[in-house]
Amino acid sequence: MTATSPNTIKIGSFEVSRPIAFTYLLTIFYNITFFLQFSATPYLVKQLQLSDADFGYIQTIFGVFQMIGGPLFGYVIQKFGIRYALHLCYFSTLLSGLSLYFSFDYYSLLLSRIPVVFMHGQQAHQTLLSALTTPGKERTSAFGRMGLTFGIGFIFVPIFSIAATKIGGDLAPLLVSAALCALPSIVLETCIERKSYEHEISQDDSNGPPPQINITNVVRILQKPGVLNVMAKKNGGVVPFLMIIAVLNLYIIEKFNATNTENQIMQMMMGVFIMFSNGFGVIWLRKKFDEQTLLIIGSLSFVVGYTLFTFVFFNFWMLLVIMPFVSLGMSVVATCSDSLLTALVDESEQGIVLGTATSLNSLVRTFSPLFAGSLLQNYGFQSLTILGVVGSLLAIGLMIMSPVDENLIKKHKTELSSVDAFSFSNCFFTGSGIFASSSRTFFGFSTIGRFLSLFFSIILNCSFETSGFAVTGSAIANGSCLSIFGSSGVFASLGGLGSCALIPGGVTSSS
């Protein structure tokens, strides 16, 4: 990595601005610290001789705290700025690592989960990156390279974990994670200037205040032409992948008697494939195809990967053949759909639509272990892969039959104000920006919805409209029955890679 000018850094054959390059570095550091804790926690649970049920409760508490922390972290960004919020995130991650290490029983382990309320680095980094780029090709490439940092983190986690374990035991990675949390704070303070992402705030404020973050505005934004269209296309192949990932470790242990070392190897393989598909595949393909064509290519890659899972996954090492296709599908579909979503809305609304799209994956992550485990037990692993083939083909059909109007996609460069770029207010999500997903839900019972609407309004100070829209469990209902997309108020995943606050999908039709 060399500096070619005061504001530009050359990484290999790529030249990127200094703030963007160091944003990538922040993401790498955070991913390493987060996943070091994630990988060491099961060994801590085993050492404390806790049951699987206790571990499940702890993971649920993790999700609850992150759900509560979503709007709180959004308020911190809105009130104090992204810089302060990132420092808070890094400090919370440090506290999490130390409190995990010093846990000595079930209740101390529960208390150690309190710092995760503010551990929302991935979405904060993605938002910072969106403030430093413009919609279209630049943002697609930037998001793709951010996926590269995710893969790099996946590669380094097993290396740090294995080295720390050999030196200090099974819990040593927790101390390493806490120590590494100092690095992103130092990089943030010394290498990223405020002026690089705070653009003429006073001038932007003259155009009027940013939109209020409430249910009405969220629904209005998601009803804009093309937004729900892109979300639906995105999740045809992504949702089955999240379900497969939820049970893949269990399956390979039972099917192939995989050891812990082989599990670490699988993680490194996934990291390498994600790194190359995001860092090189997406960027190379983006030079030759537009984003809507790339969505079709990504979904076709999903189809190939799921088909291989169905027919040739008879040996552990077949993952070397299968994972490149699935990783490319995930990288292309997730990156291009996120870029399209930010291009379909106004600058002041990008934080809302991006956060909503990202938060919807928590609905799948919350229930995927349950549904995937049930399908695995009753119908076999192939039932999940066939679901992936069908979902991807349906997404391709939608892409062909209902493409997004190119006139809706904004290509011009505009400046972002810090308020617009960081519109994480009362109801917002923070979590993983890589594996974003949503689901289709059908709800009625508007009376229950209005009750829940009032309940959540009191707790989170959200502007719900009980006369028109009403929250019903994990959706929004208008009147008696609607066909809708989305999730609201769902817990974070057992895997701990995502979280959400009360962010709905959007109304698609009423009856």
JSON list of C-alpha atoms in Angstrom, two decimals, residues 86-219:
[
{"chain": "A", "resi": 86, "resn": "LEU", "atom": "CA", "xyz": [-17.23, 4.35, 16.10]},
{"chain": "A", "resi": 87, "resn": "HIS", "atom": "CA", "xyz": [-15.08, 5.00, 19.17]},
{"chain": "A", "resi": 88, "resn": "LEU", "atom": "CA", "xyz": [-18.00, 3.88, 21.33]},
{"chain": "A", "resi": 89, "resn": "CYS", "atom": "CA", "xyz": [-18.32, 0.74, 19.22]},
{"chain": "A", "resi": 90, "resn": "TYR", "atom": "CA", "xyz": [-14.62, -0.12, 19.57]},
{"chain": "A", "resi": 91, "resn": "PHE", "atom": "CA", "xyz": [-14.66, 0.51, 23.33]},
{"chain": "A", "resi": 92, "resn": "SER", "atom": "CA", "xyz": [-17.77, -1.66, 23.71]},
{"chain": "A", "resi": 93, "resn": "THR", "atom": "CA", "xyz": [-16.06, -4.45, 21.77]},
{"chain": "A", "resi": 94, "resn": "LEU", "atom": "CA", "xyz": [-13.07, -4.19, 24.12]},
{"chain": "A", "resi": 95, "resn": "LEU", "atom": "CA", "xyz": [-15.36, -4.43, 27.17]},
{"chain": "A", "resi": 96, "resn": "SER", "atom": "CA", "xyz": [-17.15, -7.39, 25.62]},
{"chain": "A", "resi": 97, "resn": "GLY", "atom": "CA", "xyz": [-13.91, -9.31, 25.14]},
{"chain": "A", "resi": 98, "resn": "LEU", "atom": "CA", "xyz": [-12.69, -8.65, 28.68]},
{"chain": "A", "resi": 99, "resn": "SER", "atom": "CA", "xyz": [-16.03, -9.40, 30.31]},
{"chain": "A", "resi": 100, "resn": "LEU", "atom": "CA", "xyz": [-16.28, -12.67, 28.39]},
{"chain": "A", "resi": 101, "resn": "TYR", "atom": "CA", "xyz": [-12.78, -13.67, 29.49]},
{"chain": "A", "resi": 102, "resn": "PHE", "atom": "CA", "xyz": [-13.52, -13.01, 33.17]},
{"chain": "A", "resi": 103, "resn": "SER", "atom": "CA", "xyz": [-16.94, -14.71, 33.15]},
{"chain": "A", "resi": 104, "resn": "PHE", "atom": "CA", "xyz": [-17.09, -17.50, 35.72]},
{"chain": "A", "resi": 105, "resn": "ASP", "atom": "CA", "xyz": [-20.72, -18.68, 35.64]},
{"chain": "A", "resi": 106, "resn": "TYR", "atom": "CA", "xyz": [-23.98, -18.41, 33.71]},
{"chain": "A", "resi": 107, "resn": "TYR", "atom": "CA", "xyz": [-25.02, -15.05, 35.16]},
{"chain": "A", "resi": 108, "resn": "SER", "atom": "CA", "xyz": [-21.66, -13.37, 34.70]},
{"chain": "A", "resi": 109, "resn": "LEU", "atom": "CA", "xyz": [-21.74, -14.58, 31.10]},
{"chain": "A", "resi": 110, "resn": "LEU", "atom": "CA", "xyz": [-25.14, -12.95, 30.67]},
{"chain": "A", "resi": 111, "resn": "LEU", "atom": "CA", "xyz": [-23.79, -9.69, 32.11]},
{"chain": "A", "resi": 112, "resn": "SER", "atom": "CA", "xyz": [-20.88, -9.85, 29.70]},
{"chain": "A", "resi": 113, "resn": "ARG", "atom": "CA", "xyz": [-23.35, -9.40, 26.84]},
{"chain": "A", "resi": 114, "resn": "ILE", "atom": "CA", "xyz": [-24.35, -5.88, 27.90]},
{"chain": "A", "resi": 115, "resn": "PRO", "atom": "CA", "xyz": [-21.60, -4.14, 25.87]},
{"chain": "A", "resi": 116, "resn": "VAL", "atom": "CA", "xyz": [-22.98, -5.62, 22.63]},
{"chain": "A", "resi": 117, "resn": "VAL", "atom": "CA", "xyz": [-25.66, -2.92, 22.80]},
{"chain": "A", "resi": 118, "resn": "PHE", "atom": "CA", "xyz": [-23.21, -0.64, 20.98]},
{"chain": "A", "resi": 119, "resn": "MET", "atom": "CA", "xyz": [-21.27, -3.21, 18.94]},
{"chain": "A", "resi": 120, "resn": "HIS", "atom": "CA", "xyz": [-22.57, -2.13, 15.52]},
{"chain": "A", "resi": 121, "resn": "GLY", "atom": "CA", "xyz": [-19.37, -1.50, 13.62]},
{"chain": "A", "resi": 122, "resn": "GLN", "atom": "CA", "xyz": [-20.20, -3.14, 10.32]},
{"chain": "A", "resi": 123, "resn": "GLN", "atom": "CA", "xyz": [-23.16, -0.94, 9.50]},
{"chain": "A", "resi": 124, "resn": "ALA", "atom": "CA", "xyz": [-21.37, 2.17, 10.78]},
{"chain": "A", "resi": 125, "resn": "HIS", "atom": "CA", "xyz": [-18.42, 1.45, 8.48]},
{"chain": "A", "resi": 126, "resn": "GLN", "atom": "CA", "xyz": [-20.76, 0.85, 5.55]},
{"chain": "A", "resi": 127, "resn": "THR", "atom": "CA", "xyz": [-22.52, 4.13, 6.22]},
{"chain": "A", "resi": 128, "resn": "LEU", "atom": "CA", "xyz": [-19.21, 5.95, 6.43]},
{"chain": "A", "resi": 129, "resn": "LEU", "atom": "CA", "xyz": [-18.26, 4.41, 3.10]},
{"chain": "A", "resi": 130, "resn": "SER", "atom": "CA", "xyz": [-21.55, 5.47, 1.52]},
{"chain": "A", "resi": 131, "resn": "ALA", "atom": "CA", "xyz": [-20.81, 9.04, 2.62]},
{"chain": "A", "resi": 132, "resn": "LEU", "atom": "CA", "xyz": [-17.45, 8.90, 0.85]},
{"chain": "A", "resi": 133, "resn": "THR", "atom": "CA", "xyz": [-18.79, 7.61, -2.49]},
{"chain": "A", "resi": 134, "resn": "THR", "atom": "CA", "xyz": [-21.43, 8.43, -5.09]},
{"chain": "A", "resi": 135, "resn": "PRO", "atom": "CA", "xyz": [-24.25, 6.18, -6.34]},
{"chain": "A", "resi": 136, "resn": "GLY", "atom": "CA", "xyz": [-23.60, 3.90, -9.29]},
{"chain": "A", "resi": 137, "resn": "LYS", "atom": "CA", "xyz": [-20.31, 2.37, -10.38]},
{"chain": "A", "resi": 138, "resn": "GLU", "atom": "CA", "xyz": [-18.17, 4.02, -7.69]},
{"chain": "A", "resi": 139, "resn": "ARG", "atom": "CA", "xyz": [-20.35, 2.85, -4.82]},
{"chain": "A", "resi": 140, "resn": "THR", "atom": "CA", "xyz": [-20.78, -0.64, -6.26]},
{"chain": "A", "resi": 141, "resn": "SER", "atom": "CA", "xyz": [-17.01, -1.05, -6.52]},
{"chain": "A", "resi": 142, "resn": "ALA", "atom": "CA", "xyz": [-16.50, 0.43, -3.05]},
{"chain": "A", "resi": 143, "resn": "PHE", "atom": "CA", "xyz": [-19.04, -1.92, -1.49]},
{"chain": "A", "resi": 144, "resn": "GLY", "atom": "CA", "xyz": [-17.40, -4.79, -3.34]},
{"chain": "A", "resi": 145, "resn": "ARG", "atom": "CA", "xyz": [-14.02, -3.93, -1.87]},
{"chain": "A", "resi": 146, "resn": "MET", "atom": "CA", "xyz": [-15.66, -3.71, 1.54]},
{"chain": "A", "resi": 147, "resn": "GLY", "atom": "CA", "xyz": [-16.69, -7.31, 1.01]},
{"chain": "A", "resi": 148, "resn": "LEU", "atom": "CA", "xyz": [-13.02, -7.96, 0.32]},
{"chain": "A", "resi": 149, "resn": "THR", "atom": "CA", "xyz": [-12.21, -6.67, 3.79]},
{"chain": "A", "resi": 150, "resn": "PHE", "atom": "CA", "xyz": [-14.79, -9.07, 5.22]},
{"chain": "A", "resi": 151, "resn": "GLY", "atom": "CA", "xyz": [-13.01, -11.95, 3.53]},
{"chain": "A", "resi": 152, "resn": "ILE", "atom": "CA", "xyz": [-9.63, -10.74, 4.77]},
{"chain": "A", "resi": 153, "resn": "GLY", "atom": "CA", "xyz": [-11.02, -10.66, 8.29]},
{"chain": "A", "resi": 154, "resn": "PHE", "atom": "CA", "xyz": [-12.32, -14.21, 7.89]},
{"chain": "A", "resi": 155, "resn": "ILE", "atom": "CA", "xyz": [-8.83, -15.33, 6.85]},
{"chain": "A", "resi": 156, "resn": "PHE", "atom": "CA", "xyz": [-7.02, -13.69, 9.76]},
{"chain": "A", "resi": 157, "resn": "VAL", "atom": "CA", "xyz": [-9.47, -14.80, 12.47]},
{"chain": "A", "resi": 158, "resn": "PRO", "atom": "CA", "xyz": [-8.45, -18.51, 12.37]},
{"chain": "A", "resi": 159, "resn": "ILE", "atom": "CA", "xyz": [-4.78, -17.50, 12.26]},
{"chain": "A", "resi": 160, "resn": "PHE", "atom": "CA", "xyz": [-5.06, -15.26, 15.34]},
{"chain": "A", "resi": 161, "resn": "SER", "atom": "CA", "xyz": [-7.34, -17.77, 17.05]},
{"chain": "A", "resi": 162, "resn": "ILE", "atom": "CA", "xyz": [-5.07, -20.78, 16.53]},
{"chain": "A", "resi": 163, "resn": "ALA", "atom": "CA", "xyz": [-1.93, -18.85, 17.54]},
{"chain": "A", "resi": 164, "resn": "ALA", "atom": "CA", "xyz": [-3.55, -17.38, 20.66]},
{"chain": "A", "resi": 165, "resn": "THR", "atom": "CA", "xyz": [-5.03, -20.74, 21.65]},
{"chain": "A", "resi": 166, "resn": "LYS", "atom": "CA", "xyz": [-1.67, -22.50, 21.41]},
{"chain": "A", "resi": 167, "resn": "ILE", "atom": "CA", "xyz": [-0.01, -19.81, 23.53]},
{"chain": "A", "resi": 168, "resn": "GLY", "atom": "CA", "xyz": [-2.66, -19.03, 26.13]},
{"chain": "A", "resi": 169, "resn": "GLY", "atom": "CA", "xyz": [-5.41, -21.61, 25.93]},
{"chain": "A", "resi": 170, "resn": "ASP", "atom": "CA", "xyz": [-8.93, -21.70, 24.52]},
{"chain": "A", "resi": 171, "resn": "LEU", "atom": "CA", "xyz": [-9.91, -18.30, 25.96]},
{"chain": "A", "resi": 172, "resn": "ALA", "atom": "CA", "xyz": [-6.80, -16.39, 24.87]},
{"chain": "A", "resi": 173, "resn": "PRO", "atom": "CA", "xyz": [-8.50, -15.13, 21.65]},
{"chain": "A", "resi": 174, "resn": "LEU", "atom": "CA", "xyz": [-10.79, -13.04, 23.88]},
{"chain": "A", "resi": 175, "resn": "LEU", "atom": "CA", "xyz": [-7.81, -11.14, 25.28]},
{"chain": "A", "resi": 176, "resn": "VAL", "atom": "CA", "xyz": [-6.32, -10.75, 21.81]},
{"chain": "A", "resi": 177, "resn": "SER", "atom": "CA", "xyz": [-9.64, -9.36, 20.60]},
{"chain": "A", "resi": 178, "resn": "ALA", "atom": "CA", "xyz": [-9.72, -6.82, 23.43]},
{"chain": "A", "resi": 179, "resn": "ALA", "atom": "CA", "xyz": [-6.14, -5.73, 22.73]},
{"chain": "A", "resi": 180, "resn": "LEU", "atom": "CA", "xyz": [-6.78, -5.33, 19.00]},
{"chain": "A", "resi": 181, "resn": "CYS", "atom": "CA", "xyz": [-9.69, -2.96, 19.68]},
{"chain": "A", "resi": 182, "resn": "ALA", "atom": "CA", "xyz": [-7.18, -0.17, 20.27]},
{"chain": "A", "resi": 183, "resn": "LEU", "atom": "CA", "xyz": [-5.97, -0.31, 16.67]},
{"chain": "A", "resi": 184, "resn": "PRO", "atom": "CA", "xyz": [-9.13, 0.94, 14.88]},
{"chain": "A", "resi": 185, "resn": "SER", "atom": "CA", "xyz": [-9.45, 3.84, 17.33]},
{"chain": "A", "resi": 186, "resn": "ILE", "atom": "CA", "xyz": [-5.88, 4.89, 16.60]},
{"chain": "A", "resi": 187, "resn": "VAL", "atom": "CA", "xyz": [-6.40, 4.60, 12.83]},
{"chain": "A", "resi": 188, "resn": "LEU", "atom": "CA", "xyz": [-9.66, 6.56, 13.00]},
{"chain": "A", "resi": 189, "resn": "GLU", "atom": "CA", "xyz": [-8.08, 9.44, 14.93]},
{"chain": "A", "resi": 190, "resn": "THR", "atom": "CA", "xyz": [-4.84, 9.66, 12.96]},
{"chain": "A", "resi": 191, "resn": "CYS", "atom": "CA", "xyz": [-5.80, 8.75, 9.40]},
{"chain": "A", "resi": 192, "resn": "ILE", "atom": "CA", "xyz": [-9.39, 9.88, 8.67]},
{"chain": "A", "resi": 193, "resn": "GLU", "atom": "CA", "xyz": [-10.12, 13.59, 8.83]},
{"chain": "A", "resi": 194, "resn": "ARG", "atom": "CA", "xyz": [-13.57, 14.86, 9.69]},
{"chain": "A", "resi": 195, "resn": "LYS", "atom": "CA", "xyz": [-13.75, 17.04, 6.59]},
{"chain": "A", "resi": 196, "resn": "SER", "atom": "CA", "xyz": [-13.53, 13.95, 4.36]},
{"chain": "A", "resi": 197, "resn": "TYR", "atom": "CA", "xyz": [-17.11, 12.97, 5.23]},
{"chain": "A", "resi": 198, "resn": "GLU", "atom": "CA", "xyz": [-18.64, 16.14, 6.68]},
{"chain": "A", "resi": 199, "resn": "HIS", "atom": "CA", "xyz": [-19.62, 18.11, 3.59]},
{"chain": "A", "resi": 200, "resn": "GLU", "atom": "CA", "xyz": [-20.75, 21.72, 4.02]},
{"chain": "A", "resi": 201, "resn": "ILE", "atom": "CA", "xyz": [-23.32, 21.04, 6.68]},
{"chain": "A", "resi": 202, "resn": "SER", "atom": "CA", "xyz": [-24.58, 24.59, 6.91]},
{"chain": "A", "resi": 203, "resn": "GLN", "atom": "CA", "xyz": [-25.20, 24.79, 3.17]},
{"chain": "A", "resi": 204, "resn": "ASP", "atom": "CA", "xyz": [-27.11, 21.50, 3.15]},
{"chain": "A", "resi": 205, "resn": "ASP", "atom": "CA", "xyz": [-29.20, 22.57, 6.14]},
{"chain": "A", "resi": 206, "resn": "SER", "atom": "CA", "xyz": [-30.48, 25.51, 4.12]},
{"chain": "A", "resi": 207, "resn": "ASN", "atom": "CA", "xyz": [-32.33, 23.05, 1.93]},
{"chain": "A", "resi": 208, "resn": "GLY", "atom": "CA", "xyz": [-34.43, 21.99, 4.88]},
{"chain": "A", "resi": 209, "resn": "PRO", "atom": "CA", "xyz": [-34.15, 19.42, 7.65]},
{"chain": "A", "resi": 210, "resn": "PRO", "atom": "CA", "xyz": [-33.64, 15.75, 6.85]},
{"chain": "A", "resi": 211, "resn": "PRO", "atom": "CA", "xyz": [-36.76, 13.57, 6.82]},
{"chain": "A", "resi": 212, "resn": "GLN", "atom": "CA", "xyz": [-38.03, 12.32, 10.17]},
{"chain": "A", "resi": 213, "resn": "ILE", "atom": "CA", "xyz": [-37.18, 8.69, 10.85]},
{"chain": "A", "resi": 214, "resn": "ASN", "atom": "CA", "xyz": [-40.58, 7.19, 11.53]},
{"chain": "A", "resi": 215, "resn": "ILE", "atom": "CA", "xyz": [-42.78, 4.44, 10.21]},
{"chain": "A", "resi": 216, "resn": "THR", "atom": "CA", "xyz": [-44.59, 6.70, 7.76]},
{"chain": "A", "resi": 217, "resn": "ASN", "atom": "CA", "xyz": [-41.39, 7.91, 6.10]},
{"chain": "A", "resi": 218, "resn": "VAL", "atom": "CA", "xyz": [-39.86, 4.44, 6.04]},
{"chain": "A", "resi": 219, "resn": "VAL", "atom": "CA", "xyz": [-42.93, 3.06, 4.27]}
]
